[in-house]
PDB file of C-alpha atoms and ligand atoms in Angstrom:
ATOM      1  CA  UNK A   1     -54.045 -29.856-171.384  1.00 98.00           C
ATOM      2  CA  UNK A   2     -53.761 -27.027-174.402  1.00 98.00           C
ATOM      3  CA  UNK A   3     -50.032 -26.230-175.421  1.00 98.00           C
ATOM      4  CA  UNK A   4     -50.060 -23.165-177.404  1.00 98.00           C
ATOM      5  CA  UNK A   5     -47.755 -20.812-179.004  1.00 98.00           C
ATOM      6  CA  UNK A   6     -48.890 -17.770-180.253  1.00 98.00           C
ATOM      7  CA  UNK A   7     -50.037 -14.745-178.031  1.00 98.00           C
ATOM      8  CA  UNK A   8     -53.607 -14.685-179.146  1.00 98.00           C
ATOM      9  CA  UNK A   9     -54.410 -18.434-178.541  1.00 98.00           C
ATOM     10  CA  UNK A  10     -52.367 -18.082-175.147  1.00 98.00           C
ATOM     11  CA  UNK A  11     -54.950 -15.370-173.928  1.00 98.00           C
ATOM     12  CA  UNK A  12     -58.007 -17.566-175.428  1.00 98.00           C
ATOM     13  CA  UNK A  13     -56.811 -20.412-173.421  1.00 98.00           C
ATOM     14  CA  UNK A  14     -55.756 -18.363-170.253  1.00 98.00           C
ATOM     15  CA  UNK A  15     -59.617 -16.748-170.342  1.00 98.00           C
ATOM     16  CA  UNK A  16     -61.305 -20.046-169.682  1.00 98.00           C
ATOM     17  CA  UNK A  17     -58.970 -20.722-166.692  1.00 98.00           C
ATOM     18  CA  UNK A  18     -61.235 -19.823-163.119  1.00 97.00           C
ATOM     19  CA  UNK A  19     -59.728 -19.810-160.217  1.00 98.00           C
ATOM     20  CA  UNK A  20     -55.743 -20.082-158.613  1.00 98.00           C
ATOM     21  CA  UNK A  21     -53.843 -19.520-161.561  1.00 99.00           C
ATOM     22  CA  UNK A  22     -50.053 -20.709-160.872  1.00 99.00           C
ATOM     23  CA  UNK A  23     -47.178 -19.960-163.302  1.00 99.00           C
ATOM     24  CA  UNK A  24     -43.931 -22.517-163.840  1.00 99.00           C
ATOM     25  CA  UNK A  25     -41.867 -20.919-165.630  1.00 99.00           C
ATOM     26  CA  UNK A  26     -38.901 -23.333-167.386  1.00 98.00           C
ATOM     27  CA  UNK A  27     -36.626 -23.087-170.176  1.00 98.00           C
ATOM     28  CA  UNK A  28     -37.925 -27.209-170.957  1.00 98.00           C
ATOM     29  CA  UNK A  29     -35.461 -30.452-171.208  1.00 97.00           C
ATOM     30  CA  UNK A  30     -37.789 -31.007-167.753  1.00 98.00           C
ATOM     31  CA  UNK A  31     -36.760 -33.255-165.319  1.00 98.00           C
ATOM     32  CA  UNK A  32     -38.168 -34.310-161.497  1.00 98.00           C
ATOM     33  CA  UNK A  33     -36.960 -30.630-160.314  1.00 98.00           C
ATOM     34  CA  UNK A  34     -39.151 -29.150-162.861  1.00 98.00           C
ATOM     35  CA  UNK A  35     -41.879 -31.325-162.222  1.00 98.00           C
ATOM     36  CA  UNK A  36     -41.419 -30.598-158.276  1.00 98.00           C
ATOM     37  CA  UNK A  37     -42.320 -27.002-159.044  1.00 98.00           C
ATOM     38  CA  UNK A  38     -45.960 -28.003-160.689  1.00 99.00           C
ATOM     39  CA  UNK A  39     -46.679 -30.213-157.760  1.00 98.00           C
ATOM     40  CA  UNK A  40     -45.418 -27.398-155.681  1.00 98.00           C
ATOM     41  CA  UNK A  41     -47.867 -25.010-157.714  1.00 99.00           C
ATOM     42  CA  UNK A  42     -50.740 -27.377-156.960  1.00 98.00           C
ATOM     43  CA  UNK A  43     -49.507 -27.748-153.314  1.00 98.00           C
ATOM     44  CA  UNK A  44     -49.565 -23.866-152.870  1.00 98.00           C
ATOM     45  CA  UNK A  45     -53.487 -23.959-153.461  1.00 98.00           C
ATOM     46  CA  UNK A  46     -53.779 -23.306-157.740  1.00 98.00           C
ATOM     47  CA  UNK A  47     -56.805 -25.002-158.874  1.00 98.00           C
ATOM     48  CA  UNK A  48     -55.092 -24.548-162.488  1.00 99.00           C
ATOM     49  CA  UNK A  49     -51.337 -24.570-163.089  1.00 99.00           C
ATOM     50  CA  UNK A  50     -49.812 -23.111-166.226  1.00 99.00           C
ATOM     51  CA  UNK A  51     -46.012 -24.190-167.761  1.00 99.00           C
ATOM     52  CA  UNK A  52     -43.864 -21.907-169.660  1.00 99.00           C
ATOM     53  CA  UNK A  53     -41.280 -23.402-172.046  1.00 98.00           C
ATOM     54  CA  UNK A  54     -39.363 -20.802-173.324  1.00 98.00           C
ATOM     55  CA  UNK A  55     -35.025 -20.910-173.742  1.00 98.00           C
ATOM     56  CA  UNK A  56     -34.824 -17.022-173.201  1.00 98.00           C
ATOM     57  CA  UNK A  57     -32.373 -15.291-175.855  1.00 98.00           C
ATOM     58  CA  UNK A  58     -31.950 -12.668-173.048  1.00 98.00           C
ATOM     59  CA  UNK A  59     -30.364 -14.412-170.314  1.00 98.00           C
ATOM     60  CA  UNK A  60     -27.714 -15.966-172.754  1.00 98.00           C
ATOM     61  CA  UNK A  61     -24.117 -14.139-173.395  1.00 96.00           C
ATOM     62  CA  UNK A  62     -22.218 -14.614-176.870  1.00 95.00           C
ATOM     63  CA  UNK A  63     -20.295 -17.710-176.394  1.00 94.00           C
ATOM     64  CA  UNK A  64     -23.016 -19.031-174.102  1.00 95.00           C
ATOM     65  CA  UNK A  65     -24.787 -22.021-175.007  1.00 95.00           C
ATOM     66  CA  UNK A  66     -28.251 -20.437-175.888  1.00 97.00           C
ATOM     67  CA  UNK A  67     -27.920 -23.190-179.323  1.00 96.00           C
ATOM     68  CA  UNK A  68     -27.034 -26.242-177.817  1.00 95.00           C
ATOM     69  CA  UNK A  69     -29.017 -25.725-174.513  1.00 96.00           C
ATOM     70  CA  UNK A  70     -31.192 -29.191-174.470  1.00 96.00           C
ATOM     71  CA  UNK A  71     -34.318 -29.105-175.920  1.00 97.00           C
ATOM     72  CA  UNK A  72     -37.052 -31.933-175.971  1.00 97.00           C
ATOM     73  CA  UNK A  73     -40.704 -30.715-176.757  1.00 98.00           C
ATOM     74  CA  UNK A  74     -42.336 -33.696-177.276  1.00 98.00           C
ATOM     75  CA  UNK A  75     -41.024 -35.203-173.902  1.00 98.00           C
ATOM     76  CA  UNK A  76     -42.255 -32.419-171.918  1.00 98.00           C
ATOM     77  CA  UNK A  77     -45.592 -31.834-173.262  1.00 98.00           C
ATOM     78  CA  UNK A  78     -45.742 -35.985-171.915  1.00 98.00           C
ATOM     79  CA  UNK A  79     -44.503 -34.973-168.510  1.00 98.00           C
ATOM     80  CA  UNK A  80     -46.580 -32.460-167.912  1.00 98.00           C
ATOM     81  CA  UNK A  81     -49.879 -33.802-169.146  1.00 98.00           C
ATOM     82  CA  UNK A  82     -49.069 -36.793-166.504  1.00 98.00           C
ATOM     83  CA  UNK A  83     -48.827 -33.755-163.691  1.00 98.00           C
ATOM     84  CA  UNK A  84     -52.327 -32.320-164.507  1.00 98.00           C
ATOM     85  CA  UNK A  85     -51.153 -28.661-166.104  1.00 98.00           C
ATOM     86  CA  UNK A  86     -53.857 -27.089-167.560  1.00 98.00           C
ATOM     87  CA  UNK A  87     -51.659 -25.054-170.226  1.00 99.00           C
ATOM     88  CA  UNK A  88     -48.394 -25.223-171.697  1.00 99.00           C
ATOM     89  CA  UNK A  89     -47.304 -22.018-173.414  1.00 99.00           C
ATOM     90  CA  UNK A  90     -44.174 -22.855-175.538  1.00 98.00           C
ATOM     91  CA  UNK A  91     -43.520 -19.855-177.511  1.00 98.00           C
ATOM     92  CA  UNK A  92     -40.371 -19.047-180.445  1.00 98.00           C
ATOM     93  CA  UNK A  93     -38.317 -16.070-179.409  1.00 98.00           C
ATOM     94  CA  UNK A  94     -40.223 -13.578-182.217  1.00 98.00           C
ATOM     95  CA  UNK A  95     -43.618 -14.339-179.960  1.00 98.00           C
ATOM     96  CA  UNK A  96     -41.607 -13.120-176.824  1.00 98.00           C
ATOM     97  CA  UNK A  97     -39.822 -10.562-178.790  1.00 98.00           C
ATOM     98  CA  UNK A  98     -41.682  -9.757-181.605  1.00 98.00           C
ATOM     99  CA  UNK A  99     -39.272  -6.152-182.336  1.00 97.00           C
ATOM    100  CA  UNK A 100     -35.770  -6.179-180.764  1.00 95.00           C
ATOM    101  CA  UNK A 101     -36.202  -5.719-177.230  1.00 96.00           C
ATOM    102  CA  UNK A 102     -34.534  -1.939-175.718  1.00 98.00           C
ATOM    103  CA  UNK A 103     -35.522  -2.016-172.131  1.00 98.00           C
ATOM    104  CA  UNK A 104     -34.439  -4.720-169.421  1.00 98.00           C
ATOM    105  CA  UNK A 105     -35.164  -5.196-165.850  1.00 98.00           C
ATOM    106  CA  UNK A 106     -32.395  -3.459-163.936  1.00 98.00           C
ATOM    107  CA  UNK A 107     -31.752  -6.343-160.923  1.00 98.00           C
ATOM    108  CA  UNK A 108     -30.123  -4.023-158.663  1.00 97.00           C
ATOM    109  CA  UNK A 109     -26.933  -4.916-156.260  1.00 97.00           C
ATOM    110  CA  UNK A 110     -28.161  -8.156-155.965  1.00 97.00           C
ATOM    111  CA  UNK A 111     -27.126  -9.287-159.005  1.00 98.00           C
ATOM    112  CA  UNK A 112     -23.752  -7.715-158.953  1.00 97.00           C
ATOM    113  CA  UNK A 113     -22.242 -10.929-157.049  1.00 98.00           C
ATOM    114  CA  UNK A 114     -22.028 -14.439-157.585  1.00 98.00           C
ATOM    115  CA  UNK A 115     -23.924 -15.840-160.354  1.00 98.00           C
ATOM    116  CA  UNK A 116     -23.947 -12.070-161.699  1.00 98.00           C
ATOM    117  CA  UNK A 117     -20.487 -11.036-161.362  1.00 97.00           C
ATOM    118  CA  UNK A 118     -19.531 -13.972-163.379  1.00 96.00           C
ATOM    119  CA  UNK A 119     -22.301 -13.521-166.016  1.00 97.00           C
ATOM    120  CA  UNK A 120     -23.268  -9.838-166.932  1.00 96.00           C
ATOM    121  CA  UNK A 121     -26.628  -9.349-168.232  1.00 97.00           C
ATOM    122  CA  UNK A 122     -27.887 -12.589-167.248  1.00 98.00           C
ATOM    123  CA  UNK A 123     -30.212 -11.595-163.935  1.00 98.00           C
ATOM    124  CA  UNK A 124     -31.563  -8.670-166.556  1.00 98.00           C
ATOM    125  CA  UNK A 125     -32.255 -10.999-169.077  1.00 98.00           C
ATOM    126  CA  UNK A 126     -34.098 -13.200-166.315  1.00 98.00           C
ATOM    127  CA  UNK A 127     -36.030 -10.812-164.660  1.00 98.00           C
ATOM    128  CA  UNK A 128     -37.062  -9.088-167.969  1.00 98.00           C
ATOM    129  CA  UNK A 129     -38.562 -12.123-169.150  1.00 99.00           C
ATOM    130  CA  UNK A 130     -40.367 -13.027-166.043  1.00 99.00           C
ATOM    131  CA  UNK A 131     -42.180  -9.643-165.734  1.00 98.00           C
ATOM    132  CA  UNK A 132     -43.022 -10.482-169.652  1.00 98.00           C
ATOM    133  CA  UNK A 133     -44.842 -14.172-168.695  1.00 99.00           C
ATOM    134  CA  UNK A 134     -46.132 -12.957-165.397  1.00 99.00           C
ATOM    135  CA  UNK A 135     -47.820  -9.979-167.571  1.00 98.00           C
ATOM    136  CA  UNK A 136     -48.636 -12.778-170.304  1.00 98.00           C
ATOM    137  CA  UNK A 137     -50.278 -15.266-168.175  1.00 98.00           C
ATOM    138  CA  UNK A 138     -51.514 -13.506-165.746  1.00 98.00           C
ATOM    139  CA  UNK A 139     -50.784 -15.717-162.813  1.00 99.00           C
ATOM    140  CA  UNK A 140     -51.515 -15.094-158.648  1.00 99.00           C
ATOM    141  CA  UNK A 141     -48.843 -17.283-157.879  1.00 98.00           C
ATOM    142  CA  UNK A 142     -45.216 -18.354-159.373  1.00 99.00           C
ATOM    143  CA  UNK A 143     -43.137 -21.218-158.540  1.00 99.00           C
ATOM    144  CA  UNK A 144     -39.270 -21.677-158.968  1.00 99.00           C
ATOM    145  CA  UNK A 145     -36.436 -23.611-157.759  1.00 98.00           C
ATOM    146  CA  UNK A 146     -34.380 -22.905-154.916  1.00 98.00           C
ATOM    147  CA  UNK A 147     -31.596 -24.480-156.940  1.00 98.00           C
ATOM    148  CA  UNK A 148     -31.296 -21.173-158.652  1.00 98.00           C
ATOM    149  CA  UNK A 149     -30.795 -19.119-155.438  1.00 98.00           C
ATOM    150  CA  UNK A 150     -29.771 -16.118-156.170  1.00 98.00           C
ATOM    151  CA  UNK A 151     -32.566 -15.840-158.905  1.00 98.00           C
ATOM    152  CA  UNK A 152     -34.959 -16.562-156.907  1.00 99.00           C
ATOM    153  CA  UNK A 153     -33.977 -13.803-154.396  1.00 98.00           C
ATOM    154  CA  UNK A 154     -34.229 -11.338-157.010  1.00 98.00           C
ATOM    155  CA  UNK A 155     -37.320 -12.606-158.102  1.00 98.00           C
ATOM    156  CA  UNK A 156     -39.032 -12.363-154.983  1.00 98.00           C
ATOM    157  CA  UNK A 157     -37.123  -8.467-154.936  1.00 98.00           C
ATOM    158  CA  UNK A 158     -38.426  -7.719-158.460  1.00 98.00           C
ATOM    159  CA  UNK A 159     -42.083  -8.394-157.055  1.00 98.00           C
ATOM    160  CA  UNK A 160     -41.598  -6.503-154.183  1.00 98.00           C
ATOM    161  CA  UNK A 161     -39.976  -3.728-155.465  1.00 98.00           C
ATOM    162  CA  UNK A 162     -41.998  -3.379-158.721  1.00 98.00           C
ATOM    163  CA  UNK A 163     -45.637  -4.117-156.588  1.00 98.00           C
ATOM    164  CA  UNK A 164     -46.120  -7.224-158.924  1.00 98.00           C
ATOM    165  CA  UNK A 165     -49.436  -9.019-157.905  1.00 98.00           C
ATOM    166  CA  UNK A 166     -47.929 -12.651-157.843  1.00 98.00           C
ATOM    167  CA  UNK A 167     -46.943 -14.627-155.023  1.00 99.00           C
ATOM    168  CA  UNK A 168     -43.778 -16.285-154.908  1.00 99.00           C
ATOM    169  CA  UNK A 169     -43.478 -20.042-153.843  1.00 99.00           C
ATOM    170  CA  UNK A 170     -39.719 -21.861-153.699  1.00 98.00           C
ATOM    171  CA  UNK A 171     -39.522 -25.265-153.871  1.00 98.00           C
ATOM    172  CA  UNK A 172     -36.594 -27.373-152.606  1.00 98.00           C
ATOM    173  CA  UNK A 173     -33.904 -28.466-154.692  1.00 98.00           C
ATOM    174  CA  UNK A 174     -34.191 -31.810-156.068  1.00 98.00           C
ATOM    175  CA  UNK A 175     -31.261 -33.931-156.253  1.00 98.00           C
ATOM    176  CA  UNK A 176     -30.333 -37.388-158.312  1.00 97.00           C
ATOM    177  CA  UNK A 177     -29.345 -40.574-155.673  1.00 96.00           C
ATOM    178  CA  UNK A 178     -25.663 -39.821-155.755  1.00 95.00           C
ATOM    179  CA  UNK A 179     -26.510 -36.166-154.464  1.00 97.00           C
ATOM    180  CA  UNK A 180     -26.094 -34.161-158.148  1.00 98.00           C
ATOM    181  CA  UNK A 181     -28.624 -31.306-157.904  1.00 98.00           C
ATOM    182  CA  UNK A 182     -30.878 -32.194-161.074  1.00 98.00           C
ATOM    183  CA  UNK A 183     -30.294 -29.179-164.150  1.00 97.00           C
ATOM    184  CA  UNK A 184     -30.857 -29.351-167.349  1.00 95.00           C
ATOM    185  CA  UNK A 185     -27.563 -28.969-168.262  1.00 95.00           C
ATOM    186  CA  UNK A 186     -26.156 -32.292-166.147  1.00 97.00           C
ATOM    187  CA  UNK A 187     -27.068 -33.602-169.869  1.00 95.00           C
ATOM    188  CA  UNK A 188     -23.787 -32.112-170.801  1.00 96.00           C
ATOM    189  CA  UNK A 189     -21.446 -34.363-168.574  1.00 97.00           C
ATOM    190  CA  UNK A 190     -19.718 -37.687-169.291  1.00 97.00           C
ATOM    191  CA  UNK A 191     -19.776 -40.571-166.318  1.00 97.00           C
ATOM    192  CA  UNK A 192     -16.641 -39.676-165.259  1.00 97.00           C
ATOM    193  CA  UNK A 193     -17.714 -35.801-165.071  1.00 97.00           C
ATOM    194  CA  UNK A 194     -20.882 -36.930-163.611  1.00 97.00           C
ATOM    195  CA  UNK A 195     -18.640 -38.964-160.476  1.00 97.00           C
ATOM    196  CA  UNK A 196     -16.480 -35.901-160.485  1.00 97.00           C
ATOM    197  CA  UNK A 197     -19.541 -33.157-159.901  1.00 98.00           C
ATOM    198  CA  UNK A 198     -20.966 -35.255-156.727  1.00 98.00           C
ATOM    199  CA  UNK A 199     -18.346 -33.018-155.384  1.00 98.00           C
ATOM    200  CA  UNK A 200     -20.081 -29.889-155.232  1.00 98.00           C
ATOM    201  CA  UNK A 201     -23.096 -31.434-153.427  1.00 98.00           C
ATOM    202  CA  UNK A 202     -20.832 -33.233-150.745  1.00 98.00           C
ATOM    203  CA  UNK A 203     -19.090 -30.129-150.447  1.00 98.00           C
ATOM    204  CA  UNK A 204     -22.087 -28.285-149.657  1.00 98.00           C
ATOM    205  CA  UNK A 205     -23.164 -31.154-147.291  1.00 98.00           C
ATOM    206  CA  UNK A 206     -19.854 -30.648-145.268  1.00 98.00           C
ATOM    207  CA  UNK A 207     -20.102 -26.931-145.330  1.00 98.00           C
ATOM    208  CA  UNK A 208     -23.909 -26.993-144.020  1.00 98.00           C
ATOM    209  CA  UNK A 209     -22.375 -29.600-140.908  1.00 98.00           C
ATOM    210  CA  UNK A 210     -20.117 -26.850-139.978  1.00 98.00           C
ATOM    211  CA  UNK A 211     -21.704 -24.108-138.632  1.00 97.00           C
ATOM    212  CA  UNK A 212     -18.879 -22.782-137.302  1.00 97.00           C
ATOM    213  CA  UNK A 213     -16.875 -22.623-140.711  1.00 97.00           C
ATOM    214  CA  UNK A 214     -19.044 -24.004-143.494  1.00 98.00           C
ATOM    215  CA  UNK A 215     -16.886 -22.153-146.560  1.00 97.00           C
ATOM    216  CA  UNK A 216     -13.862 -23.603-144.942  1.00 97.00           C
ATOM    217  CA  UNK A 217     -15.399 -27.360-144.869  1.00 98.00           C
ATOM    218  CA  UNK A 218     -16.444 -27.024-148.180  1.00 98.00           C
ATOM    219  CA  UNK A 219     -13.209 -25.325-149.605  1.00 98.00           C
ATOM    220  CA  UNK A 220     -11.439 -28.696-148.848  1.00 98.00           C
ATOM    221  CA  UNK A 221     -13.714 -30.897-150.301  1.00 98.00           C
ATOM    222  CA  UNK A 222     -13.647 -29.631-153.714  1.00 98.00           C
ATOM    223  CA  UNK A 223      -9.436 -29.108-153.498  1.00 97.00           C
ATOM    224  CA  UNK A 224      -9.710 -32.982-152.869  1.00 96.00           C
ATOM    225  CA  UNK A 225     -12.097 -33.856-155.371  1.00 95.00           C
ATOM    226  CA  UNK A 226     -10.006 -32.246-158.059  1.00 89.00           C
ATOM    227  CA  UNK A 227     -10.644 -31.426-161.707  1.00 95.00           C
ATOM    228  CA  UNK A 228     -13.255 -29.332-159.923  1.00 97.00           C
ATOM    229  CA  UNK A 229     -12.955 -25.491-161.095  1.00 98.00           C
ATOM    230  CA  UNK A 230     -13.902 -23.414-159.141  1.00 98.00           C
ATOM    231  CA  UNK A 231     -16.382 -19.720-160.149  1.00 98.00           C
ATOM    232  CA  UNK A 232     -16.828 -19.174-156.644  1.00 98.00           C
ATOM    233  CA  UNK A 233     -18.229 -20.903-153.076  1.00 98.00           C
ATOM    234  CA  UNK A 234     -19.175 -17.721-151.015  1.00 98.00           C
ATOM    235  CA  UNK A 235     -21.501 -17.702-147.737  1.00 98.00           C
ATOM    236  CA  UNK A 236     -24.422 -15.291-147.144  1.00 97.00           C
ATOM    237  CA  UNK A 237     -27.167 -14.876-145.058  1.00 97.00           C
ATOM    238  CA  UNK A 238     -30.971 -15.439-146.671  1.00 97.00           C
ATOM    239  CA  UNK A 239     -31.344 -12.410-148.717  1.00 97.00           C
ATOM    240  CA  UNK A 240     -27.400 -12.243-150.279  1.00 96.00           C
ATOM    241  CA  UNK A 241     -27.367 -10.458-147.328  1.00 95.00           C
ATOM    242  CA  UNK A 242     -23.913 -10.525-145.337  1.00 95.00           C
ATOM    243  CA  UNK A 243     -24.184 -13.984-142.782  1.00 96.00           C
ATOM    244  CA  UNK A 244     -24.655 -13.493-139.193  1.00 94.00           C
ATOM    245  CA  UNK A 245     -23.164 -15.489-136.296  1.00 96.00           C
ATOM    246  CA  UNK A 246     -26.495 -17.920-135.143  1.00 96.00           C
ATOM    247  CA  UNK A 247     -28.309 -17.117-138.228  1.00 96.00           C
ATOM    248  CA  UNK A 248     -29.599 -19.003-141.058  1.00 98.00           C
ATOM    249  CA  UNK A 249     -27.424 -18.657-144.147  1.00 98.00           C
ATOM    250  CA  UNK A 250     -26.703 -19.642-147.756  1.00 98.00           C
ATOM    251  CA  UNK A 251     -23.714 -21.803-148.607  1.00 98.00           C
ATOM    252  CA  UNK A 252     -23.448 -21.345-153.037  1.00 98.00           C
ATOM    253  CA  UNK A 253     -21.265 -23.005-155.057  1.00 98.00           C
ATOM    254  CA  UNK A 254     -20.711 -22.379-159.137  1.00 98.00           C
ATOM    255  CA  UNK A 255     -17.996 -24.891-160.510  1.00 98.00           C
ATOM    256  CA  UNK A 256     -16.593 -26.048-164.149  1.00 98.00           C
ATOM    257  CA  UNK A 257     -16.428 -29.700-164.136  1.00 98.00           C
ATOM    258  CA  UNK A 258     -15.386 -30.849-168.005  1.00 97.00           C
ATOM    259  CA  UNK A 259     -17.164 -27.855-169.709  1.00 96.00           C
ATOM    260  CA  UNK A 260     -20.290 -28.022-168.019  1.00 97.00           C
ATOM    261  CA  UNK A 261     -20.832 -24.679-165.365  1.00 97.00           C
ATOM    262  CA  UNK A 262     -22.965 -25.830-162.409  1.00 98.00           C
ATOM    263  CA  UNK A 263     -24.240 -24.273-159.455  1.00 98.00           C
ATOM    264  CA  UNK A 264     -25.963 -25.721-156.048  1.00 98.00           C
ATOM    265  CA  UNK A 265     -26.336 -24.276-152.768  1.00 98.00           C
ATOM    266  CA  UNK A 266     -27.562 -24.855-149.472  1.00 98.00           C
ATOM    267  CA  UNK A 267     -29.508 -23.563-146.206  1.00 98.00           C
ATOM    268  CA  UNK A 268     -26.506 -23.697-143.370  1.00 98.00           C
ATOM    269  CA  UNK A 269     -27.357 -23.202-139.624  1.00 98.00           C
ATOM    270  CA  UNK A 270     -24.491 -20.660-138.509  1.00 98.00           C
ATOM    271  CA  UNK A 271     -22.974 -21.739-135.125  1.00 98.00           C
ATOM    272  CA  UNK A 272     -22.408 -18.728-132.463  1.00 96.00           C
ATOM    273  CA  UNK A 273     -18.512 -19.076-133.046  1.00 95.00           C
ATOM    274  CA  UNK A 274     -19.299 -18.061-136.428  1.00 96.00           C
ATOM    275  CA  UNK A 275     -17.263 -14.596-136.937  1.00 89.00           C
ATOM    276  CA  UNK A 276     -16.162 -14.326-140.888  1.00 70.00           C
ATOM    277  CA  UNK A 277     -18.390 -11.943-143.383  1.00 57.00           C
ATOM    278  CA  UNK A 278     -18.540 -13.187-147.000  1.00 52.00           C
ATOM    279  CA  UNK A 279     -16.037 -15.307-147.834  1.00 50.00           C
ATOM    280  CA  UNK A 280     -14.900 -16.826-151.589  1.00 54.00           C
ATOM    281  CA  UNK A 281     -12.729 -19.182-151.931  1.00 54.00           C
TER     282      UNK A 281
HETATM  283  O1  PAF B 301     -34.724 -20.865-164.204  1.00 58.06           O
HETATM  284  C1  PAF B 301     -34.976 -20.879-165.430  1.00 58.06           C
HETATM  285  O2  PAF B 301     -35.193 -21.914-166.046  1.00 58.06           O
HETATM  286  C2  PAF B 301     -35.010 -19.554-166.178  1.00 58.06           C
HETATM  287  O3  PAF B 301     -34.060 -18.677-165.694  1.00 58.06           O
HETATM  288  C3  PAF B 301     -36.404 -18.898-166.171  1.00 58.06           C
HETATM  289  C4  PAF B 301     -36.835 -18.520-164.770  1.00 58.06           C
HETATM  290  C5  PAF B 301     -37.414 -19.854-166.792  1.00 58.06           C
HETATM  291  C6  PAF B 301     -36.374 -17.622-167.016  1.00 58.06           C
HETATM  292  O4  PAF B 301     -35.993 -17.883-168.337  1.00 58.06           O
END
């Protein structure tokens, strides 16, 4: 396994790569969701899979935590050699941006609700970057987490709408025992955060077993659980679409526990007595 940093070695080492070339991209501190996606990558057919490390300026507002965001090279580099990646490209912002960047992706409505409405600029600063690795390391395919949801609906959007020659795989989100969807950023809670957070997931477990009323379900969880603040839990069909009554459908969640911001979400089965549009709670 190389790990480079610098665009010239990255294209040296990405030139000796035949074959199914699958991209991972991460922002590092990896953890068994991470490492879900490179199995995923080899799963989907890539003969060699590459790993971006990269904690994008971009996506982070002022006040964010684009400093303190978890970062352990050393540990990754480990974890990924074990999972048979062929490259690791772990770049410092002046590599990705080597002048101050002007232009962004433009997400569309997409990324006007949810995840977007509470964090402007953040789906641009995604998707910009993205376009930049896909057109850095050339992949056919690209794996992410279904844990991010609405990111990677836009992804799959940005490919289809910009005629981007990489195939998009999701992977299922990986949770810890007590149901926590594994992040990065659980690193930030305390054990009695950590207890407190198993909320969202159960939530979204109650909400997904009522197909009839999931935001309702899941509503009352979280007012039980407490010390549980909520951004938003809003229903919508597959593509952030409005739900339909016997369709498939999205149940997201984005909560505050302590100081830590977390989001999770889930595939619900709507019932027939299904009736309401988009609901937040
Ligand atoms: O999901 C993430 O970790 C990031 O948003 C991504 C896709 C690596 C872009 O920085």
């Amino acid at each position: 396994m190389k790990v480079v940093t610098d665009r010239a070695t990255l294209t040296q080492a990405r030139s000796t790569l035949d074959g199914t070339i699958a991209l991972v991209p991460t922002m590092g501190a990896l953890h068994d969701g991470h490492l879900s996606l490179v199995r995923a990558a080899h799963a989907a057919g890539a003969d060699h899979v590459i790993v971006s490390i990269f904690v994008n300026p971009l996506q982070f507002a002022p006040g964010e935590d684009f400093e303190t965001y978890p970062r352990d090279i050393n540990a990754d580099v480990d974890m990924l050699a074990a999972e048979g990646v062929s490259l690791v490209f772990t770049p410092t912002p002046d590599v990705v941006y080597p002048s101050q960047p002007r232009v962004r992706i433009a997400p569309g409505p997409g990324a006007e609700i949810l995840e977007g409405a509470s964090r402007p600029g953040f789906f641009a600063g995604v998707l910009t970057v993205v376009t930049k690795l896909f057109h850095l390391t050339g992949p056919d395919i690209a794996v992410f987490g279904e844990k991010d949801y609405q990111q990677l609906v836009l992804i799959r959007q940005l490919v289809t709408d910009l005629d981007l020659p990489v195939r998009i795989v999701s992977a299922p989100t990986v949770r810890d025992v007590d149901g926590l969807a594994k992040s990065s950023r659980n690193a930030y809670l305390s054990a009695n955060e950590r207890d407190t957070a198993q909320a969202l997931s159960r939530a979204l477990s109650a909400g997904a077993a009522d197909g009839a009323d999931p935001v309702a379900a899941a509503a009352k969880v979280l007012a039980d659980a407490g010390d549980v603040d909520v951004d938003y839990l809003a229903l919508t069909g597959p593509d952030l679409d409005a739900p339909i009554a016997g369709g498939e459908a999205r149940l997201l969640v984005a909560a505050t526990v302590g100081s830590t911001r977390l989001i999770d979400n889930v595939s619900v089965s709507l019932s027939p007595e299904f009736t309401a549009p988009i609901k937040h709670a």
